[in-house]
Amino acid sequence: MTEPSPLYDAQPSEWGVRYVLCLPTEDAACAAADEWVRLGHRLTAVRPFGRHRLDLMKLLGDDRLSGRFDTRWPDPELSGWWQVDSLAVYARPEESARERFLRDARVHAARTARRHGGFRQHCREADDASVCEVGFDRAGLVHEQESARAHPPVRLPTAAVPPPAGPRWSCPAPGPHEETLAVAVMVAERLYFSWELAPPAMAWLLRDNESASHDGCPYENTEDFVDLLLPVDIFAGECTADTADAVPLLAELARDDGMPAGTRVLLLGLFLRLTALAPAAAVARADRVAALGRGTTAPPAADAAARRAVLHEMPSMLERWAEESDAARFVLAALAAAYGSGAVDVLPRLGELPCRPGTARADVVALTAALLGGERSALADALRRLSAWCPRVAEDTDSPHADPRLVALAALPDLVMAEAGRFG
């Protein structure tokens, strides 16, 4: 009896991945579709773009590449373009292999689209392939093979083993959320006096400060509470009109000596996460921009307003370097690198951070130093080191159209905050 593959369960279930590519001509779309057919996809359709509206619910799941949906419809830039929609059904990988499988699937789909002059629009998974099959619109169907099971698009790589984490910080962990809430309310009252005078995005803090939740969202711990302080559109992955209005309060909280040191690290992390929104969107759209043959577009007005608001607060936050904990300095250094503010002062100070060679922290510090120093060779080396163990960096650097600096800025917050959370 043949032994089951170690990558799959003993009784594998069918698992669907749906690939959607955009190509400039019908011939290019048919050529890309032929590649999917040869790989054993179950359903493949080719149709003019705009004839079929992508239903995000049918596509099942969020955009794992960037977290940002392209909600514009119709899309005039793609007038005359063609779309390839293809469903592959696989034996379900073991959980430990799943993310690697999906990463390779996305990379392979993007390479296929680029090879034919287009770009990958979506790559989404479903635990139950039959649901994907029922929701598949057969308009423009060019291939259907009932019960076909595809081979993995590329050989599944060996799991990358990340280097050991850095030493724990001397900074204590965040205290109870009630303590953070009390300081936040006090600072908000100092800034706004009452909820009627506060910006709409911050009014809840003064109006509902006795509540254990905000708009029904409980904050059972400090991390949950801090996350609610930053108004962003989590589904679109972008700032809202209220984001910039929240920055002065967040900065005041991060500077307040009454705020627990561990919580100040989380607050600084909010600013750092803001820096990734526009770069992540640019990286996700890099292949599309190249395929359309036009230059990069300006970030949304709300993103630009939030950036200006943070830049206004940066000097006063950097002035606290000597007073901050080592964990907060680690995040501040990344903020300076992301915003291009205080680079001359911060770069020499990176040596003050507790960081052993050969650790994940050393790789993140090297990325921060490369961004601060502005040297392309140093940045390329830092990204190469990170891509060996960080799947997101490995995927983003695969595109020849993605600007290395934007790739670094998009990945920096998650890398930094994963290390910053190692409280003493």
Short mmCIF file of C-alpha atoms in Angstrom, two decimals:
data_model
loop_
_atom_site.label_atom_id
_atom_site.label_comp_id
_atom_site.label_asym_id
_atom_site.label_seq_id
_atom_site.Cartn_x
_atom_site.Cartn_y
_atom_site.Cartn_z
CA MET A 1 0.00 0.00 0.00
CA THR A 2 1.36 3.40 -0.96
CA GLU A 3 2.15 5.64 1.97
CA PRO A 4 0.45 9.07 1.89
CA SER A 5 2.64 12.06 1.20
CA PRO A 6 3.94 13.65 4.42
CA LEU A 7 2.63 16.98 3.12
CA TYR A 8 -0.96 15.82 3.20
CA ASP A 9 -3.38 14.34 5.69
CA ALA A 10 -3.99 10.58 5.65
CA GLN A 11 -7.50 11.31 4.32
CA PRO A 12 -7.01 14.58 2.40
CA SER A 13 -10.00 16.75 1.69
CA GLU A 14 -10.36 18.75 -1.51
CA TRP A 15 -9.07 22.26 -1.10
CA GLY A 16 -9.64 24.98 -3.68
CA VAL A 17 -7.48 27.89 -4.78
CA ARG A 18 -8.93 30.35 -7.25
CA TYR A 19 -6.58 32.37 -9.43
CA VAL A 20 -7.65 35.54 -11.25
CA LEU A 21 -5.26 37.14 -13.74
CA CYS A 22 -5.65 40.27 -15.85
CA LEU A 23 -4.07 40.23 -19.32
CA PRO A 24 -3.87 42.93 -22.01
CA THR A 25 -5.20 40.87 -24.98
CA GLU A 26 -7.39 37.87 -25.67
CA ASP A 27 -4.39 35.96 -27.06
CA ALA A 28 -2.39 36.61 -23.90
CA ALA A 29 -5.34 35.51 -21.76
CA CYS A 30 -5.79 32.29 -23.75
CA ALA A 31 -2.07 31.53 -23.49
CA ALA A 32 -2.17 31.98 -19.70
CA ALA A 33 -5.33 29.86 -19.52
CA ASP A 34 -3.58 27.07 -21.43
CA GLU A 35 -0.91 27.00 -18.73
CA TRP A 36 -3.52 26.54 -16.02
CA VAL A 37 -5.19 23.77 -18.02
CA ARG A 38 -1.87 21.90 -18.36
CA LEU A 39 -1.44 22.11 -14.58
CA GLY A 40 -4.70 20.21 -14.11
CA HIS A 41 -7.08 22.99 -13.07
CA ARG A 42 -10.70 21.96 -12.82
CA LEU A 43 -12.39 25.09 -14.24
CA THR A 44 -10.89 27.88 -16.36
CA ALA A 45 -12.73 30.85 -17.92
CA VAL A 46 -11.49 33.61 -20.24
CA ARG A 47 -13.62 36.73 -20.61
CA PRO A 48 -13.33 40.46 -21.32
CA PHE A 49 -12.66 42.38 -18.15
CA GLY A 50 -15.81 44.04 -16.82
CA ARG A 51 -18.22 41.41 -18.11
CA HIS A 52 -18.09 39.62 -14.80
CA ARG A 53 -18.06 41.38 -11.46
CA LEU A 54 -15.78 39.72 -8.91
CA ASP A 55 -17.87 38.83 -5.88
CA LEU A 56 -15.61 39.13 -2.84
CA MET A 57 -17.84 36.79 -0.87
CA LYS A 58 -17.64 34.11 -3.55
CA LEU A 59 -13.88 34.49 -3.72
CA LEU A 60 -13.80 33.45 -0.07
CA GLY A 61 -11.26 35.10 2.11
CA ASP A 62 -9.22 38.23 2.46
CA ASP A 63 -6.37 39.33 0.24
CA ARG A 64 -3.42 37.53 1.80
CA LEU A 65 -0.87 39.53 -0.16
CA SER A 66 -1.65 43.04 0.95
CA GLY A 67 -4.83 43.10 3.02
CA ARG A 68 -6.15 45.75 0.65
CA PHE A 69 -9.12 45.22 -1.65
CA ASP A 70 -9.44 47.03 -4.99
CA THR A 71 -13.06 48.11 -4.56
CA ARG A 72 -13.29 50.37 -7.60
CA TRP A 73 -15.92 49.20 -10.04
CA PRO A 74 -15.97 49.59 -12.92
CA ASP A 75 -12.21 49.96 -13.49
CA PRO A 76 -11.74 52.20 -16.55
CA GLU A 77 -7.99 51.54 -16.64
CA LEU A 78 -8.71 47.94 -17.60
CA SER A 79 -11.10 48.71 -20.42
CA GLY A 80 -10.24 46.32 -23.25
CA TRP A 81 -8.31 43.94 -20.98
CA TRP A 82 -9.08 40.26 -20.48
CA GLN A 83 -9.48 38.19 -17.37
CA VAL A 84 -8.52 34.59 -16.67
CA ASP A 85 -10.44 32.99 -13.80
CA SER A 86 -9.24 29.51 -12.89
CA LEU A 87 -10.03 27.07 -10.09
CA ALA A 88 -7.47 24.49 -9.00
CA VAL A 89 -8.41 21.73 -6.58
CA TYR A 90 -5.70 20.14 -4.48
CA ALA A 91 -5.41 17.60 -1.74
CA ARG A 92 -5.36 19.73 1.36
CA PRO A 93 -1.85 20.27 2.74
CA GLU A 94 -1.08 19.78 6.38
CA GLU A 95 -1.44 22.98 8.39
CA SER A 96 2.33 23.32 8.70
CA ALA A 97 2.68 23.37 4.89
CA ARG A 98 -0.35 25.53 4.12
CA GLU A 99 1.20 28.98 4.21
CA ARG A 100 4.20 27.85 2.18
CA PHE A 101 1.86 26.30 -0.35
CA LEU A 102 -0.17 29.49 -0.70
CA ARG A 103 2.91 31.65 -0.93
CA ASP A 104 4.23 29.55 -3.81
CA ALA A 105 0.79 29.58 -5.45
CA ARG A 106 0.68 33.38 -5.36
CA VAL A 107 4.23 33.70 -6.63
CA HIS A 108 3.58 31.26 -9.48
CA ALA A 109 0.35 33.06 -10.47
CA ALA A 110 2.09 36.44 -10.49
CA ARG A 111 4.94 35.08 -12.61
CA THR A 112 2.48 33.58 -15.08
CA ALA A 113 0.65 36.90 -15.42
CA ARG A 114 3.89 38.89 -15.82
CA ARG A 115 5.14 36.46 -18.48
CA HIS A 116 2.07 37.28 -20.60
CA GLY A 117 2.19 41.03 -19.99
CA GLY A 118 -0.39 41.23 -17.22
CA PHE A 119 -0.73 40.96 -13.46
CA ARG A 120 -2.30 38.74 -10.83
CA GLN A 121 -5.52 40.27 -9.56
CA HIS A 122 -6.48 37.77 -6.87
CA CYS A 123 -5.40 34.44 -5.42
CA ARG A 124 -7.83 33.07 -2.86
CA GLU A 125 -8.33 29.82 -1.03
CA ALA A 126 -11.30 27.85 0.26
CA ASP A 127 -11.23 24.92 2.67
CA ASP A 128 -14.14 23.33 0.82
CA ALA A 129 -13.43 23.22 -2.90
CA SER A 130 -17.03 22.34 -3.68
CA VAL A 131 -18.10 25.79 -2.44
CA CYS A 132 -15.65 27.40 -4.86
CA GLU A 133 -16.96 25.23 -7.67
CA VAL A 134 -20.60 26.10 -7.02
CA GLY A 135 -19.75 29.83 -6.90
CA PHE A 136 -17.69 29.75 -10.09
CA ASP A 137 -19.24 31.81 -12.90
CA ARG A 138 -18.93 29.75 -16.08
CA ALA A 139 -19.23 32.73 -18.42
CA GLY A 140 -16.41 32.40 -20.92
CA LEU A 141 -15.58 28.87 -19.78
CA VAL A 142 -12.83 27.35 -21.93
CA HIS A 143 -12.02 24.30 -19.84
CA GLU A 144 -13.89 22.04 -17.46
CA GLN A 145 -12.60 18.73 -16.16
CA GLU A 146 -14.84 17.19 -13.55
CA SER A 147 -13.01 15.84 -10.50
CA ALA A 148 -9.61 17.01 -11.81
CA ARG A 149 -7.01 17.52 -9.13
CA ALA A 150 -4.10 19.85 -9.83
CA HIS A 151 -0.49 19.34 -8.97
CA PRO A 152 1.14 21.97 -6.75
CA PRO A 153 2.17 24.87 -9.04
CA VAL A 154 5.75 24.69 -7.79
CA ARG A 155 7.63 22.32 -5.56
CA LEU A 156 6.84 23.06 -1.96
CA PRO A 157 9.98 24.42 -0.30
CA THR A 158 11.42 23.28 2.97
CA ALA A 159 10.03 25.30 5.82
CA ALA A 160 12.23 28.30 6.48
CA VAL A 161 13.62 28.24 9.99
CA PRO A 162 13.77 31.78 11.36
CA PRO A 163 16.82 32.77 13.36
CA PRO A 164 16.41 32.94 17.14
CA ALA A 165 14.66 36.00 18.55
CA GLY A 166 16.62 38.72 20.24
CA PRO A 167 17.01 38.97 24.02
CA ARG A 168 14.09 40.19 26.07
CA TRP A 169 13.88 43.92 26.62
CA SER A 170 14.29 45.51 30.01
CA CYS A 171 10.92 47.18 29.39
CA PRO A 172 8.05 45.72 31.45
CA ALA A 173 4.99 44.32 29.70
CA PRO A 174 1.91 46.56 29.29
CA GLY A 175 -0.20 46.82 32.42
CA PRO A 176 -3.94 46.23 32.73
CA HIS A 177 -6.07 47.95 30.13
CA GLU A 178 -7.94 49.79 32.90
CA GLU A 179 -4.72 51.62 33.74
CA THR A 180 -4.15 52.57 30.11
CA LEU A 181 -7.78 53.66 29.75
CA ALA A 182 -7.51 55.94 32.80
CA VAL A 183 -4.43 57.70 31.39
CA ALA A 184 -6.00 57.96 27.94
CA VAL A 185 -9.14 59.59 29.33
CA MET A 186 -7.10 62.02 31.41
CA VAL A 187 -4.98 63.05 28.40
CA ALA A 188 -8.06 63.34 26.17
CA GLU A 189 -9.73 65.62 28.71
CA ARG A 190 -6.58 67.74 28.80
CA LEU A 191 -6.58 68.08 25.02
CA TYR A 192 -10.30 68.35 24.26
CA PHE A 193 -12.04 69.19 27.58
CA SER A 194 -15.19 67.24 26.62
CA TRP A 195 -16.40 64.74 24.07
CA GLU A 196 -18.42 67.45 22.30
CA LEU A 197 -15.17 69.29 21.45
CA ALA A 198 -13.16 66.21 20.56
CA PRO A 199 -12.71 65.02 16.95
CA PRO A 200 -15.44 62.50 16.06
CA ALA A 201 -12.96 59.62 15.96
CA MET A 202 -11.85 60.35 19.54
CA ALA A 203 -15.14 61.42 21.12
CA TRP A 204 -15.99 57.87 22.23
CA LEU A 205 -13.04 57.89 24.61
CA LEU A 206 -14.62 60.65 26.70
CA ARG A 207 -18.23 59.74 26.09
CA ASP A 208 -17.92 56.00 26.79
CA ASN A 209 -14.99 55.88 29.20
CA GLU A 210 -17.02 53.97 31.77
CA SER A 211 -17.74 51.21 29.27
CA ALA A 212 -15.73 48.01 28.83
CA SER A 213 -16.13 48.24 25.09
CA HIS A 214 -16.27 50.65 22.17
CA ASP A 215 -19.16 50.22 19.71
CA GLY A 216 -19.63 46.72 21.04
CA CYS A 217 -15.95 45.79 20.60
CA PRO A 218 -14.61 44.67 23.99
CA TYR A 219 -11.10 45.55 25.03
CA GLU A 220 -10.25 42.79 27.42
CA ASN A 221 -6.52 43.57 27.33
CA THR A 222 -4.29 46.51 26.66
CA GLU A 223 -3.43 45.48 23.10
CA ASP A 224 -7.12 45.42 22.13
CA PHE A 225 -7.72 48.80 23.70
CA VAL A 226 -4.71 50.43 22.01
CA ASP A 227 -5.75 49.05 18.61
CA LEU A 228 -9.11 50.81 18.96
CA LEU A 229 -7.37 54.16 19.31
CA LEU A 230 -6.29 54.21 15.66
CA PRO A 231 -9.15 54.77 13.18
CA VAL A 232 -8.24 53.02 9.93
CA ASP A 233 -10.20 51.06 7.36
CA ILE A 234 -8.98 47.56 8.17
CA PHE A 235 -10.78 46.05 5.16
CA ALA A 236 -9.31 48.46 2.62
CA GLY A 237 -5.99 48.66 4.44
CA GLU A 238 -5.90 52.45 4.31
CA CYS A 239 -6.39 55.53 6.41
CA THR A 240 -9.76 57.18 6.83
CA ALA A 241 -10.66 60.85 7.02
CA ASP A 242 -10.44 60.51 10.84
CA THR A 243 -6.95 59.00 11.03
CA ALA A 244 -5.02 62.27 10.95
CA ASP A 245 -7.31 63.73 13.65
CA ALA A 246 -6.34 60.90 16.00
CA VAL A 247 -2.58 61.43 15.66
CA PRO A 248 -2.20 64.34 18.16
CA LEU A 249 -3.87 62.35 20.94
CA LEU A 250 -1.86 59.20 20.17
CA ALA A 251 1.36 61.22 20.21
CA GLU A 252 0.43 62.84 23.51
CA LEU A 253 -0.28 59.42 24.99
CA ALA A 254 3.05 58.07 23.73
CA ARG A 255 4.86 61.00 25.37
CA ASP A 256 2.97 60.94 28.65
CA ASP A 257 5.11 59.76 31.58
CA GLY A 258 2.01 58.37 33.27
CA MET A 259 1.53 55.85 30.49
CA PRO A 260 3.12 52.48 31.34
CA ALA A 261 6.36 51.92 29.43
CA GLY A 262 5.12 48.77 27.74
CA THR A 263 1.98 50.55 26.55
CA ARG A 264 4.06 53.37 25.07
CA VAL A 265 5.78 50.75 22.93
CA LEU A 266 2.39 49.64 21.60
CA LEU A 267 1.39 53.25 20.91
CA LEU A 268 4.58 53.89 18.96
CA GLY A 269 3.79 50.70 17.07
CA LEU A 270 0.51 52.27 15.89
CA PHE A 271 2.47 55.04 14.20
CA LEU A 272 4.78 52.48 12.66
CA ARG A 273 1.85 50.50 11.28
CA LEU A 274 0.55 53.65 9.62
CA THR A 275 3.79 53.86 7.67
CA ALA A 276 3.14 50.49 6.02
CA LEU A 277 -0.28 51.22 4.51
CA ALA A 278 0.75 53.17 1.42
CA PRO A 279 3.93 51.12 0.73
CA ALA A 280 2.00 47.85 1.06
CA ALA A 281 -0.57 49.08 -1.45
CA ALA A 282 2.18 50.20 -3.84
CA VAL A 283 3.95 46.83 -3.62
CA ALA A 284 0.68 44.96 -4.15
CA ARG A 285 -0.04 47.05 -7.26
CA ALA A 286 3.50 47.13 -8.65
CA ASP A 287 2.89 44.50 -11.33
CA ARG A 288 -0.37 46.18 -12.33
CA VAL A 289 1.30 49.60 -12.65
CA ALA A 290 4.08 48.08 -14.78
CA ALA A 291 1.62 46.18 -16.99
CA LEU A 292 -0.41 49.35 -17.61
CA GLY A 293 2.77 51.24 -18.47
CA ARG A 294 2.26 54.21 -16.24
CA GLY A 295 4.07 55.75 -13.32
CA THR A 296 3.25 55.33 -9.68
CA THR A 297 0.20 57.08 -8.30
CA ALA A 298 0.04 59.39 -5.32
CA PRO A 299 -1.23 57.85 -2.07
CA PRO A 300 -4.85 58.60 -1.08
CA ALA A 301 -5.44 62.02 0.48
CA ALA A 302 -6.25 60.47 3.87
CA ASP A 303 -2.93 58.56 3.87
CA ALA A 304 -1.03 61.72 2.98
CA ALA A 305 -2.81 63.72 5.71
CA ALA A 306 -1.98 61.08 8.32
CA ARG A 307 1.66 61.07 7.24
CA ARG A 308 1.87 64.87 7.59
CA ALA A 309 0.31 64.65 11.05
CA VAL A 310 2.85 62.06 12.20
CA LEU A 311 5.78 64.01 10.73
CA HIS A 312 4.64 66.99 12.78
CA GLU A 313 4.87 64.89 15.96
CA MET A 314 8.09 63.04 15.13
CA PRO A 315 10.64 65.57 16.46
CA SER A 316 9.09 65.64 19.94
CA MET A 317 8.89 61.84 20.04
CA LEU A 318 12.53 61.48 19.01
CA GLU A 319 13.58 64.00 21.64
CA ARG A 320 12.56 61.44 24.27
CA TRP A 321 15.11 58.89 23.04
CA ALA A 322 17.25 59.06 26.19
CA GLU A 323 14.21 58.71 28.46
CA GLU A 324 12.60 55.82 26.62
CA SER A 325 12.96 52.10 27.28
CA ASP A 326 15.13 49.98 25.00
CA ALA A 327 12.03 48.49 23.36
CA ALA A 328 10.60 51.96 22.65
CA ARG A 329 13.94 53.05 21.13
CA PHE A 330 13.81 50.03 18.85
CA VAL A 331 10.40 51.17 17.54
CA LEU A 332 11.45 54.82 17.40
CA ALA A 333 14.44 53.92 15.23
CA ALA A 334 12.13 52.14 12.80
CA LEU A 335 9.80 55.16 12.81
CA ALA A 336 12.68 57.46 11.94
CA ALA A 337 13.67 55.12 9.11
CA ALA A 338 10.12 54.91 7.77
CA TYR A 339 9.42 58.63 7.89
CA GLY A 340 12.90 59.80 6.91
CA SER A 341 12.98 61.99 10.01
CA GLY A 342 15.89 62.22 12.43
CA ALA A 343 18.06 59.85 10.38
CA VAL A 344 21.30 61.66 11.18
CA ASP A 345 20.69 61.39 14.93
CA VAL A 346 19.23 57.89 15.05
CA LEU A 347 21.58 55.87 12.84
CA PRO A 348 24.56 56.07 15.22
CA ARG A 349 22.29 55.16 18.14
CA LEU A 350 21.30 51.76 16.77
CA GLY A 351 24.35 50.32 18.52
CA GLU A 352 22.69 51.12 21.87
CA LEU A 353 20.00 48.49 21.27
CA PRO A 354 20.50 45.03 22.83
CA CYS A 355 21.01 42.93 19.70
CA ARG A 356 23.00 39.73 19.31
CA PRO A 357 24.41 38.78 15.86
CA GLY A 358 22.61 35.93 14.14
CA THR A 359 19.20 36.77 15.62
CA ALA A 360 16.01 37.91 13.93
CA ARG A 361 16.46 41.23 15.71
CA ALA A 362 19.87 41.67 14.11
CA ASP A 363 18.28 41.26 10.67
CA VAL A 364 15.56 43.80 11.52
CA VAL A 365 18.11 46.28 12.87
CA ALA A 366 20.13 45.83 9.66
CA LEU A 367 17.01 46.66 7.63
CA THR A 368 16.40 49.75 9.76
CA ALA A 369 20.02 50.85 9.35
CA ALA A 370 19.84 50.35 5.58
CA LEU A 371 16.72 52.52 5.37
CA LEU A 372 18.28 55.20 7.56
CA GLY A 373 21.56 55.16 5.62
CA GLY A 374 19.89 55.15 2.21
CA GLU A 375 22.43 52.76 0.66
CA ARG A 376 20.92 50.49 -1.99
CA SER A 377 23.49 47.74 -1.57
CA ALA A 378 22.87 47.60 2.19
CA LEU A 379 19.11 47.52 1.63
CA ALA A 380 19.42 44.71 -0.94
CA ASP A 381 21.59 42.71 1.46
CA ALA A 382 19.14 43.23 4.35
CA LEU A 383 16.17 42.14 2.22
CA ARG A 384 18.09 39.10 1.01
CA ARG A 385 18.76 38.03 4.60
CA LEU A 386 15.13 38.54 5.57
CA SER A 387 13.75 36.72 2.52
CA ALA A 388 15.53 33.57 3.71
CA TRP A 389 13.13 33.28 6.65
CA CYS A 390 10.33 35.84 6.23
CA PRO A 391 7.69 34.60 3.71
CA ARG A 392 6.25 38.05 3.06
CA VAL A 393 9.61 39.54 2.11
CA ALA A 394 10.41 36.52 -0.05
CA GLU A 395 7.11 36.94 -1.90
CA ASP A 396 7.30 40.70 -2.35
CA THR A 397 10.91 40.68 -3.55
CA ASP A 398 9.97 38.15 -6.26
CA SER A 399 8.39 40.91 -8.35
CA PRO A 400 10.96 42.83 -10.43
CA HIS A 401 8.61 45.80 -10.39
CA ALA A 402 8.37 46.21 -6.61
CA ASP A 403 10.62 48.98 -5.31
CA PRO A 404 12.97 47.46 -2.68
CA ARG A 405 12.53 50.42 -0.34
CA LEU A 406 8.74 50.07 -0.46
CA VAL A 407 9.04 46.32 0.14
CA ALA A 408 11.12 47.09 3.23
CA LEU A 409 8.69 49.73 4.51
CA ALA A 410 5.71 47.43 3.98
CA ALA A 411 7.33 44.63 5.98
CA LEU A 412 9.02 46.72 8.69
CA PRO A 413 6.11 47.16 11.17
CA ASP A 414 5.33 43.45 11.50
CA LEU A 415 9.01 42.58 11.81
CA VAL A 416 9.65 45.29 14.40
CA MET A 417 6.57 44.67 16.52
CA ALA A 418 7.17 40.91 16.59
CA GLU A 419 10.48 41.68 18.31
CA ALA A 420 9.22 44.66 20.30
CA GLY A 421 6.73 42.44 22.09
CA ARG A 422 9.49 40.50 23.86
CA PHE A 423 9.02 42.36 27.15
CA GLY A 424 11.11 41.56 30.17
#
